mmCIF file of C-alpha atoms and ligand atoms in Angstrom:
data_model
loop_
_atom_site.group_PDB
_atom_site.id
_atom_site.type_symbol
_atom_site.label_atom_id
_atom_site.label_comp_id
_atom_site.label_asym_id
_atom_site.label_seq_id
_atom_site.Cartn_x
_atom_site.Cartn_y
_atom_site.Cartn_z
ATOM 1 C CA UNK E 1280 -5.055 -24.964 -4.017
ATOM 2 C CA UNK E 1281 -4.806 -22.286 -1.336
ATOM 3 C CA UNK E 1282 -3.120 -19.123 -2.566
ATOM 4 C CA UNK E 1283 -0.857 -17.049 -0.350
ATOM 5 C CA UNK E 1284 -0.536 -13.266 -0.199
ATOM 6 C CA UNK E 1285 2.140 -11.134 1.466
ATOM 7 C CA UNK E 1286 0.422 -7.919 2.581
ATOM 8 C CA UNK E 1287 2.486 -5.068 4.012
ATOM 9 C CA UNK E 1288 0.870 -2.528 6.332
ATOM 10 C CA UNK E 1289 -1.749 -4.981 7.576
ATOM 11 C CA UNK E 1290 -2.206 -3.416 11.022
ATOM 12 C CA UNK E 1291 -4.583 -0.705 9.829
ATOM 13 C CA UNK E 1292 -6.621 0.805 7.026
ATOM 14 C CA UNK E 1293 -6.257 -0.583 3.526
ATOM 15 C CA UNK E 1294 -3.867 -3.409 4.439
ATOM 16 C CA UNK E 1295 -5.960 -4.717 7.316
ATOM 17 C CA UNK E 1296 -9.103 -4.650 5.160
ATOM 18 C CA UNK E 1297 -7.177 -6.428 2.389
ATOM 19 C CA UNK E 1298 -6.208 -9.305 4.662
ATOM 20 C CA UNK E 1299 -9.864 -9.704 5.695
ATOM 21 C CA UNK E 1300 -11.072 -9.607 2.076
ATOM 22 C CA UNK E 1301 -8.479 -12.118 0.864
ATOM 23 C CA UNK E 1302 -8.994 -14.550 3.753
ATOM 24 C CA UNK E 1303 -12.749 -14.335 3.209
ATOM 25 C CA UNK E 1304 -12.135 -15.684 -0.315
ATOM 26 C CA UNK E 1305 -9.891 -18.517 0.880
ATOM 27 C CA UNK E 1306 -6.445 -16.911 0.652
ATOM 28 C CA UNK E 1307 -3.726 -17.295 3.292
ATOM 29 C CA UNK E 1308 -1.971 -14.053 4.239
ATOM 30 C CA UNK E 1309 1.378 -13.065 5.642
ATOM 31 C CA UNK E 1310 0.302 -9.903 7.465
ATOM 32 C CA UNK E 1311 3.051 -7.394 8.250
ATOM 33 C CA UNK E 1312 3.433 -4.243 10.314
ATOM 34 C CA UNK E 1313 5.120 -2.922 13.436
ATOM 35 C CA UNK E 1314 2.135 -3.157 15.809
ATOM 36 C CA UNK E 1315 2.266 -6.736 17.036
ATOM 37 C CA UNK E 1316 -0.967 -6.564 19.037
ATOM 38 C CA UNK E 1317 -2.959 -5.582 15.944
ATOM 39 C CA UNK E 1318 -1.561 -8.490 13.952
ATOM 40 C CA UNK E 1319 -2.333 -10.832 16.837
ATOM 41 C CA UNK E 1320 -5.908 -9.531 16.836
ATOM 42 C CA UNK E 1321 -6.174 -10.367 13.121
ATOM 43 C CA UNK E 1322 -4.921 -13.889 13.812
ATOM 44 C CA UNK E 1323 -7.460 -14.279 16.626
ATOM 45 C CA UNK E 1324 -10.225 -13.074 14.320
ATOM 46 C CA UNK E 1325 -9.315 -14.961 11.135
ATOM 47 C CA UNK E 1326 -7.337 -17.997 12.317
ATOM 48 C CA UNK E 1327 -3.668 -18.965 12.616
ATOM 49 C CA UNK E 1328 -3.975 -21.250 9.579
ATOM 50 C CA UNK E 1329 -5.030 -18.222 7.509
ATOM 51 C CA UNK E 1330 -2.968 -15.329 8.882
ATOM 52 C CA UNK E 1331 0.727 -15.354 9.706
ATOM 53 C CA UNK E 1332 1.700 -12.281 11.739
ATOM 54 C CA UNK E 1333 5.060 -10.870 10.712
ATOM 55 C CA UNK E 1334 6.226 -8.023 12.918
ATOM 56 C CA UNK E 1335 8.958 -5.855 11.431
ATOM 57 C CA UNK E 1336 9.747 -2.316 10.421
ATOM 58 C CA UNK E 1337 9.962 -2.259 6.627
ATOM 59 C CA UNK E 1338 12.846 0.233 6.862
ATOM 60 C CA UNK E 1339 14.972 -2.396 8.615
ATOM 61 C CA UNK E 1340 16.411 -4.593 5.861
ATOM 62 C CA UNK E 1341 17.884 -7.166 8.270
ATOM 63 C CA UNK E 1342 14.485 -7.557 9.936
ATOM 64 C CA UNK E 1343 12.858 -7.893 6.505
ATOM 65 C CA UNK E 1344 15.331 -10.627 5.563
ATOM 66 C CA UNK E 1345 14.758 -12.434 8.859
ATOM 67 C CA UNK E 1346 10.985 -12.263 8.405
ATOM 68 C CA UNK E 1347 11.180 -13.741 4.897
ATOM 69 C CA UNK E 1348 13.651 -16.436 5.996
ATOM 70 C CA UNK E 1349 11.448 -17.480 8.914
ATOM 71 C CA UNK E 1350 8.246 -18.035 6.931
ATOM 72 C CA UNK E 1351 6.843 -21.494 7.746
ATOM 73 C CA UNK E 1352 6.415 -23.839 4.793
ATOM 74 C CA UNK E 1353 2.679 -23.168 4.420
ATOM 75 C CA UNK E 1354 3.371 -19.485 3.817
ATOM 76 C CA UNK E 1355 6.493 -19.569 1.619
ATOM 77 C CA UNK E 1356 4.726 -20.056 -1.708
ATOM 78 C CA UNK E 1357 3.803 -16.419 -2.223
ATOM 79 C CA UNK E 1358 1.379 -15.848 -5.081
ATOM 80 C CA UNK E 1359 0.614 -12.190 -4.424
ATOM 81 C CA UNK E 1360 2.630 -9.295 -3.025
ATOM 82 C CA UNK E 1361 0.561 -6.311 -1.895
ATOM 83 C CA UNK E 1362 2.941 -3.372 -1.522
ATOM 84 C CA UNK E 1363 0.774 -1.261 0.744
ATOM 85 C CA UNK E 1364 2.773 -0.096 3.797
ATOM 86 C CA UNK E 1365 3.350 3.614 3.544
ATOM 87 C CA UNK E 1366 2.745 6.949 5.108
ATOM 88 C CA UNK E 1367 2.800 10.692 4.793
ATOM 89 C CA UNK E 1368 4.412 12.813 7.479
ATOM 90 C CA UNK E 1369 3.762 16.528 7.461
ATOM 91 C CA UNK E 1370 1.886 18.855 5.138
ATOM 92 C CA UNK E 1371 4.396 21.695 5.292
ATOM 93 C CA UNK E 1372 5.573 23.587 2.252
ATOM 94 C CA UNK E 1373 9.011 22.370 1.150
ATOM 95 C CA UNK E 1374 10.761 25.434 2.503
ATOM 96 C CA UNK E 1375 9.497 24.637 6.010
ATOM 97 C CA UNK E 1376 9.564 20.849 5.901
ATOM 98 C CA UNK E 1377 11.312 18.662 8.409
ATOM 99 C CA UNK E 1378 14.092 16.635 6.744
ATOM 100 C CA UNK E 1379 13.502 13.685 9.077
ATOM 101 C CA UNK E 1380 9.904 13.503 7.835
ATOM 102 C CA UNK E 1381 11.141 13.468 4.262
ATOM 103 C CA UNK E 1382 13.684 10.728 5.003
ATOM 104 C CA UNK E 1383 11.022 8.597 6.729
ATOM 105 C CA UNK E 1384 8.727 8.811 3.690
ATOM 106 C CA UNK E 1385 11.526 7.968 1.249
ATOM 107 C CA UNK E 1386 12.736 5.059 3.406
ATOM 108 C CA UNK E 1387 9.216 3.638 3.829
ATOM 109 C CA UNK E 1388 7.407 4.425 0.591
ATOM 110 C CA UNK E 1389 10.325 4.003 -1.803
ATOM 111 C CA UNK E 1390 13.360 2.150 -0.423
ATOM 112 C CA UNK E 1391 11.510 -0.505 1.567
ATOM 113 C CA UNK E 1392 9.076 -1.166 -1.271
ATOM 114 C CA UNK E 1393 11.791 -1.750 -3.852
ATOM 115 C CA UNK E 1394 13.868 -3.938 -1.520
ATOM 116 C CA UNK E 1395 10.942 -6.146 -0.545
ATOM 117 C CA UNK E 1396 9.829 -6.457 -4.147
ATOM 118 C CA UNK E 1397 13.311 -7.455 -5.310
ATOM 119 C CA UNK E 1398 13.589 -10.073 -2.555
ATOM 120 C CA UNK E 1399 10.210 -11.671 -3.386
ATOM 121 C CA UNK E 1400 10.538 -11.574 -7.179
ATOM 122 C CA UNK E 1401 12.078 -15.064 -7.491
ATOM 123 C CA UNK E 1402 9.134 -16.792 -5.775
ATOM 124 C CA UNK E 1403 6.607 -14.583 -7.577
ATOM 125 C CA UNK E 1404 8.168 -15.505 -10.932
ATOM 126 C CA UNK E 1405 8.372 -19.191 -10.011
ATOM 127 C CA UNK E 1406 4.654 -19.200 -9.151
ATOM 128 C CA UNK E 1407 3.535 -16.828 -11.940
ATOM 129 C CA UNK E 1408 2.110 -14.652 -9.205
ATOM 130 C CA UNK E 1409 1.070 -11.020 -8.992
ATOM 131 C CA UNK E 1410 2.198 -7.716 -7.538
ATOM 132 C CA UNK E 1411 -0.307 -5.052 -6.568
ATOM 133 C CA UNK E 1412 1.081 -1.763 -5.294
ATOM 134 C CA UNK E 1413 -0.813 1.013 -3.579
ATOM 135 C CA UNK E 1414 0.403 4.244 -5.105
ATOM 136 C CA UNK E 1415 -1.718 7.364 -4.933
ATOM 137 C CA UNK E 1416 -3.365 10.033 -7.027
ATOM 138 C CA UNK E 1417 -0.772 12.252 -5.300
ATOM 139 C CA UNK E 1418 1.749 10.671 -7.662
ATOM 140 C CA UNK E 1419 -0.098 12.151 -10.630
ATOM 141 C CA UNK E 1420 -1.701 15.359 -9.317
ATOM 142 C CA UNK E 1421 0.361 17.296 -6.818
ATOM 143 C CA UNK E 1422 -1.015 19.554 -4.117
ATOM 144 C CA UNK E 1423 0.554 22.123 -1.777
ATOM 145 C CA UNK E 1424 2.501 20.425 1.007
ATOM 146 C CA UNK E 1425 2.522 17.113 -0.854
ATOM 147 C CA UNK E 1426 6.179 17.506 -1.909
ATOM 148 C CA UNK E 1427 8.097 14.348 -0.910
ATOM 149 C CA UNK E 1428 4.979 12.254 -0.279
ATOM 150 C CA UNK E 1429 3.759 13.037 -3.810
ATOM 151 C CA UNK E 1430 7.229 12.323 -5.178
ATOM 152 C CA UNK E 1431 7.386 8.996 -3.376
ATOM 153 C CA UNK E 1432 4.009 8.010 -4.781
ATOM 154 C CA UNK E 1433 4.982 9.084 -8.310
ATOM 155 C CA UNK E 1434 7.917 6.708 -7.818
ATOM 156 C CA UNK E 1435 5.594 3.946 -6.590
ATOM 157 C CA UNK E 1436 3.214 4.417 -9.523
ATOM 158 C CA UNK E 1437 6.050 4.324 -12.065
ATOM 159 C CA UNK E 1438 8.169 1.642 -10.425
ATOM 160 C CA UNK E 1439 5.125 -0.617 -10.521
ATOM 161 C CA UNK E 1440 4.508 0.065 -14.212
ATOM 162 C CA UNK E 1441 8.226 -0.475 -14.870
ATOM 163 C CA UNK E 1442 8.032 -3.861 -13.135
ATOM 164 C CA UNK E 1443 5.305 -4.811 -15.553
ATOM 165 C CA UNK E 1444 7.702 -4.073 -18.398
ATOM 166 C CA UNK E 1445 10.581 -6.039 -16.870
ATOM 167 C CA UNK E 1446 8.362 -9.002 -15.992
ATOM 168 C CA UNK E 1447 6.938 -9.258 -19.500
ATOM 169 C CA UNK E 1448 6.994 -12.897 -20.531
ATOM 170 C CA UNK E 1449 7.202 -14.275 -16.982
ATOM 171 C CA UNK E 1450 3.467 -14.591 -16.437
ATOM 172 C CA UNK E 1451 3.646 -12.323 -13.379
ATOM 173 C CA UNK E 1452 0.825 -9.778 -13.296
ATOM 174 C CA UNK E 1453 1.526 -6.269 -12.046
ATOM 175 C CA UNK E 1454 -0.983 -3.587 -11.106
ATOM 176 C CA UNK E 1455 -0.674 -0.084 -9.729
ATOM 177 C CA UNK E 1456 -3.707 0.989 -7.703
ATOM 178 C CA UNK E 1457 -3.756 4.742 -7.156
ATOM 179 C CA UNK E 1458 -6.429 5.914 -4.698
ATOM 180 C CA UNK E 1459 -7.602 9.357 -3.738
ATOM 181 C CA UNK E 1460 -9.006 10.029 -0.273
ATOM 182 C CA UNK E 1461 -9.542 6.919 1.865
ATOM 183 C CA UNK E 1462 -10.662 7.276 5.479
ATOM 184 C CA UNK E 1463 -8.004 5.444 7.509
ATOM 185 C CA UNK E 1464 -5.418 6.362 10.150
ATOM 186 C CA UNK E 1465 -3.350 7.923 7.339
ATOM 187 C CA UNK E 1466 -4.339 11.529 8.090
ATOM 188 C CA UNK E 1467 -3.925 11.076 11.827
ATOM 189 C CA UNK E 1468 -0.379 9.807 11.167
ATOM 190 C CA UNK E 1469 0.257 12.600 8.697
ATOM 191 C CA UNK E 1470 -0.872 15.477 10.890
ATOM 192 C CA UNK E 1471 -0.649 13.992 14.386
ATOM 193 C CA UNK E 1472 -4.079 15.475 15.033
ATOM 194 C CA UNK E 1473 -7.359 13.611 15.434
ATOM 195 C CA UNK E 1474 -9.146 16.918 14.875
ATOM 196 C CA UNK E 1475 -7.398 17.488 11.527
ATOM 197 C CA UNK E 1476 -8.249 13.948 10.507
ATOM 198 C CA UNK E 1477 -11.916 14.309 11.481
ATOM 199 C CA UNK E 1478 -12.098 17.687 9.698
ATOM 200 C CA UNK E 1479 -10.710 16.252 6.459
ATOM 201 C CA UNK E 1480 -13.173 13.396 6.234
ATOM 202 C CA UNK E 1481 -16.248 15.106 7.714
ATOM 203 C CA UNK E 1482 -19.174 15.336 5.289
ATOM 204 C CA UNK E 1483 -17.107 14.108 2.321
ATOM 205 C CA UNK E 1484 -18.213 10.485 2.094
ATOM 206 C CA UNK E 1485 -14.625 9.305 1.522
ATOM 207 C CA UNK E 1486 -13.602 5.893 0.252
ATOM 208 C CA UNK E 1487 -12.952 3.231 2.896
ATOM 209 C CA UNK E 1488 -10.195 0.689 3.353
ATOM 210 C CA UNK E 1489 -12.761 -1.923 2.328
ATOM 211 C CA UNK E 1490 -13.350 -0.116 -1.004
ATOM 212 C CA UNK E 1491 -9.659 -0.421 -1.857
ATOM 213 C CA UNK E 1492 -9.426 -3.960 -0.454
ATOM 214 C CA UNK E 1493 -12.295 -5.059 -2.690
ATOM 215 C CA UNK E 1494 -10.501 -3.512 -5.675
ATOM 216 C CA UNK E 1495 -7.318 -5.402 -4.748
ATOM 217 C CA UNK E 1496 -9.320 -8.620 -4.397
ATOM 218 C CA UNK E 1497 -10.984 -8.088 -7.768
ATOM 219 C CA UNK E 1498 -7.614 -7.564 -9.476
ATOM 220 C CA UNK E 1499 -6.064 -10.543 -7.674
ATOM 221 C CA UNK E 1500 -8.820 -12.930 -8.700
ATOM 222 C CA UNK E 1501 -8.980 -12.039 -12.400
ATOM 223 C CA UNK E 1502 -8.183 -14.849 -14.830
ATOM 224 C CA UNK E 1503 -4.405 -15.320 -15.247
ATOM 225 C CA UNK E 1504 -4.367 -14.031 -18.851
ATOM 226 C CA UNK E 1505 -5.676 -10.606 -17.790
ATOM 227 C CA UNK E 1506 -3.498 -7.765 -16.471
ATOM 228 C CA UNK E 1507 -4.927 -4.525 -15.142
ATOM 229 C CA UNK E 1508 -2.015 -2.084 -15.516
ATOM 230 C CA UNK E 1509 -3.290 0.736 -13.343
ATOM 231 C CA UNK E 1510 -6.425 1.874 -11.575
ATOM 232 C CA UNK E 1511 -7.040 5.425 -10.349
ATOM 233 C CA UNK E 1512 -10.018 5.813 -8.045
ATOM 234 C CA UNK E 1513 -11.498 8.593 -5.935
ATOM 235 C CA UNK E 1514 -14.578 9.302 -3.894
ATOM 236 C CA UNK E 1515 -17.181 11.133 -5.974
ATOM 237 C CA UNK E 1516 -16.798 14.125 -3.661
ATOM 238 C CA UNK E 1517 -13.105 14.579 -4.526
ATOM 239 C CA UNK E 1518 -11.732 16.268 -7.635
ATOM 240 C CA UNK E 1519 -8.260 16.271 -9.162
ATOM 241 C CA UNK E 1520 -8.666 19.589 -10.933
ATOM 242 C CA UNK E 1521 -8.074 23.008 -9.412
ATOM 243 C CA UNK E 1522 -5.015 24.858 -10.672
ATOM 244 C CA UNK E 1523 -4.648 27.865 -8.407
ATOM 245 C CA UNK E 1524 -3.384 31.288 -9.363
ATOM 246 C CA UNK E 1525 -1.623 33.390 -6.729
ATOM 247 C CA UNK E 1526 -2.362 37.111 -7.336
ATOM 248 C CA UNK E 1527 -0.556 40.209 -6.194
ATOM 249 C CA UNK E 1528 -2.808 42.242 -3.948
HETATM 250 P P1 NDP L 710 -2.863 3.586 7.635
HETATM 251 O O1 NDP L 710 -2.088 4.621 8.407
HETATM 252 O O2 NDP L 710 -4.216 3.229 8.103
HETATM 253 O O3 NDP L 710 -1.984 2.260 7.486
HETATM 254 C C1 NDP L 710 -0.613 2.328 7.147
HETATM 255 C C2 NDP L 710 0.012 0.958 7.295
HETATM 256 O O4 NDP L 710 1.403 1.050 6.913
HETATM 257 C C3 NDP L 710 -0.017 0.466 8.740
HETATM 258 O O5 NDP L 710 -0.355 -0.899 8.754
HETATM 259 C C4 NDP L 710 1.409 0.664 9.215
HETATM 260 O O6 NDP L 710 1.769 -0.341 10.153
HETATM 261 C C5 NDP L 710 2.194 0.437 7.917
HETATM 262 N N1 NDP L 710 3.516 1.052 8.033
HETATM 263 C C6 NDP L 710 3.835 2.358 8.018
HETATM 264 N N2 NDP L 710 5.153 2.534 8.254
HETATM 265 C C7 NDP L 710 5.675 1.292 8.427
HETATM 266 C C8 NDP L 710 6.968 0.801 8.734
HETATM 267 N N3 NDP L 710 8.017 1.622 8.885
HETATM 268 N N4 NDP L 710 7.145 -0.536 8.855
HETATM 269 C C9 NDP L 710 6.105 -1.380 8.704
HETATM 270 N N5 NDP L 710 4.851 -0.986 8.412
HETATM 271 C C10 NDP L 710 4.635 0.342 8.296
HETATM 272 O O7 NDP L 710 -2.929 4.169 6.149
HETATM 273 P P2 NDP L 710 -3.610 3.613 4.793
HETATM 274 O O8 NDP L 710 -4.196 2.282 4.980
HETATM 275 O O9 NDP L 710 -4.459 4.709 4.276
HETATM 276 O O10 NDP L 710 -2.309 3.547 3.879
HETATM 277 C C11 NDP L 710 -1.924 2.412 3.139
HETATM 278 C C12 NDP L 710 -1.276 2.872 1.842
HETATM 279 O O11 NDP L 710 -2.240 3.572 1.068
HETATM 280 C C13 NDP L 710 -0.090 3.830 2.014
HETATM 281 O O12 NDP L 710 0.937 3.434 1.133
HETATM 282 C C14 NDP L 710 -0.661 5.173 1.599
HETATM 283 O O13 NDP L 710 0.317 6.023 1.074
HETATM 284 C C15 NDP L 710 -1.662 4.748 0.544
HETATM 285 N N6 NDP L 710 -2.712 5.707 0.231
HETATM 286 C C16 NDP L 710 -3.574 6.117 1.228
HETATM 287 C C17 NDP L 710 -4.555 7.057 0.917
HETATM 288 C C18 NDP L 710 -5.507 7.571 1.942
HETATM 289 O O14 NDP L 710 -6.204 8.571 1.659
HETATM 290 N N7 NDP L 710 -5.618 6.949 3.108
HETATM 291 C C19 NDP L 710 -4.697 7.603 -0.446
HETATM 292 C C20 NDP L 710 -3.757 7.074 -1.386
HETATM 293 C C21 NDP L 710 -2.806 6.159 -1.046
HETATM 294 P P3 NDP L 710 2.479 -0.069 11.573
HETATM 295 O O15 NDP L 710 2.265 1.372 11.919
HETATM 296 O O16 NDP L 710 1.831 -1.018 12.522
HETATM 297 O O17 NDP L 710 3.908 -0.396 11.311
HETATM 298 C C1 8X3 L 711 -5.272 12.379 -1.930
HETATM 299 C C2 8X3 L 711 -4.516 11.096 -1.870
HETATM 300 O O1 8X3 L 711 -2.453 9.886 -0.954
HETATM 301 O O2 8X3 L 711 -2.417 12.320 -0.955
HETATM 302 O O3 8X3 L 711 -6.450 12.272 -1.182
HETATM 303 O O4 8X3 L 711 -3.792 11.165 0.625
HETATM 304 S S1 8X3 L 711 -3.230 11.151 -0.726
#
């Protein structure tokens, strides 16, 4: 039986790589994002029987509802929700941060994720499916300028674990995957600067979208009696330690 995944943020980075990895193993994917042309390219590459492009802004609840309601029969039996769409905007200290940036991160990383999850829970329970959410190490180890992004990812990490508690006894598996540095468009979006993005990744041998996609695939294909609660992963070059001390001169 062909299994179906609903992957948010499939136009780039981790989500796009996840659709490729799942389809390669025989899954069908509902692939979502705002950039229609990128989703169409995925369909052209992987096949219309395997990838259903679903163009909507996750912050728009009416558009989310319409997208779910318009799923063709082949794609309605969702076995896996990959809560991946998300972003960071800005690296400013809190006292200088732009409130619109903060609102965008809360709306995307928190509000949209919980709404979509709630809407898909009935089918996931009916099919004893799985939820995999992409949180971040930023939800556990904060860094300067992380402020609302880190807070939103702490929420994602914990909401996902809390789902596991609520879904106990339903057969639905729930996993929080919490990556460190992955080379994607994330830093370009965050800083608006290709130079800043190149500088961050240069010489660091970061993780790739494919690394995280393969982790998602591994979790998704485990036997149904096995639940991985959470996975934290980083490139070897990155460390989570480093408490700084500010000194008076
Ligand atoms: P990318 O910028 O490469 O991809 C982000 C994806 O999210 C895109 O497909 C984008 O689609 C989608 N997205 C963002 N905002 C919206 C929106 N309003 N509506 C619909 N889709 C949206 O970044 P990554 O692949 O790196 O990020 C994926 C997830 O991984 C995020 O949740 C991020 O926080 C997390 N993460 C990333 C890390 C990293 O180092 N890269 C580390 C830890 C976690 P589109 O723009 O087409 O709408
Ligand atoms: C740290 C992870 O999500 O802050 O590299 O980019 S995140």
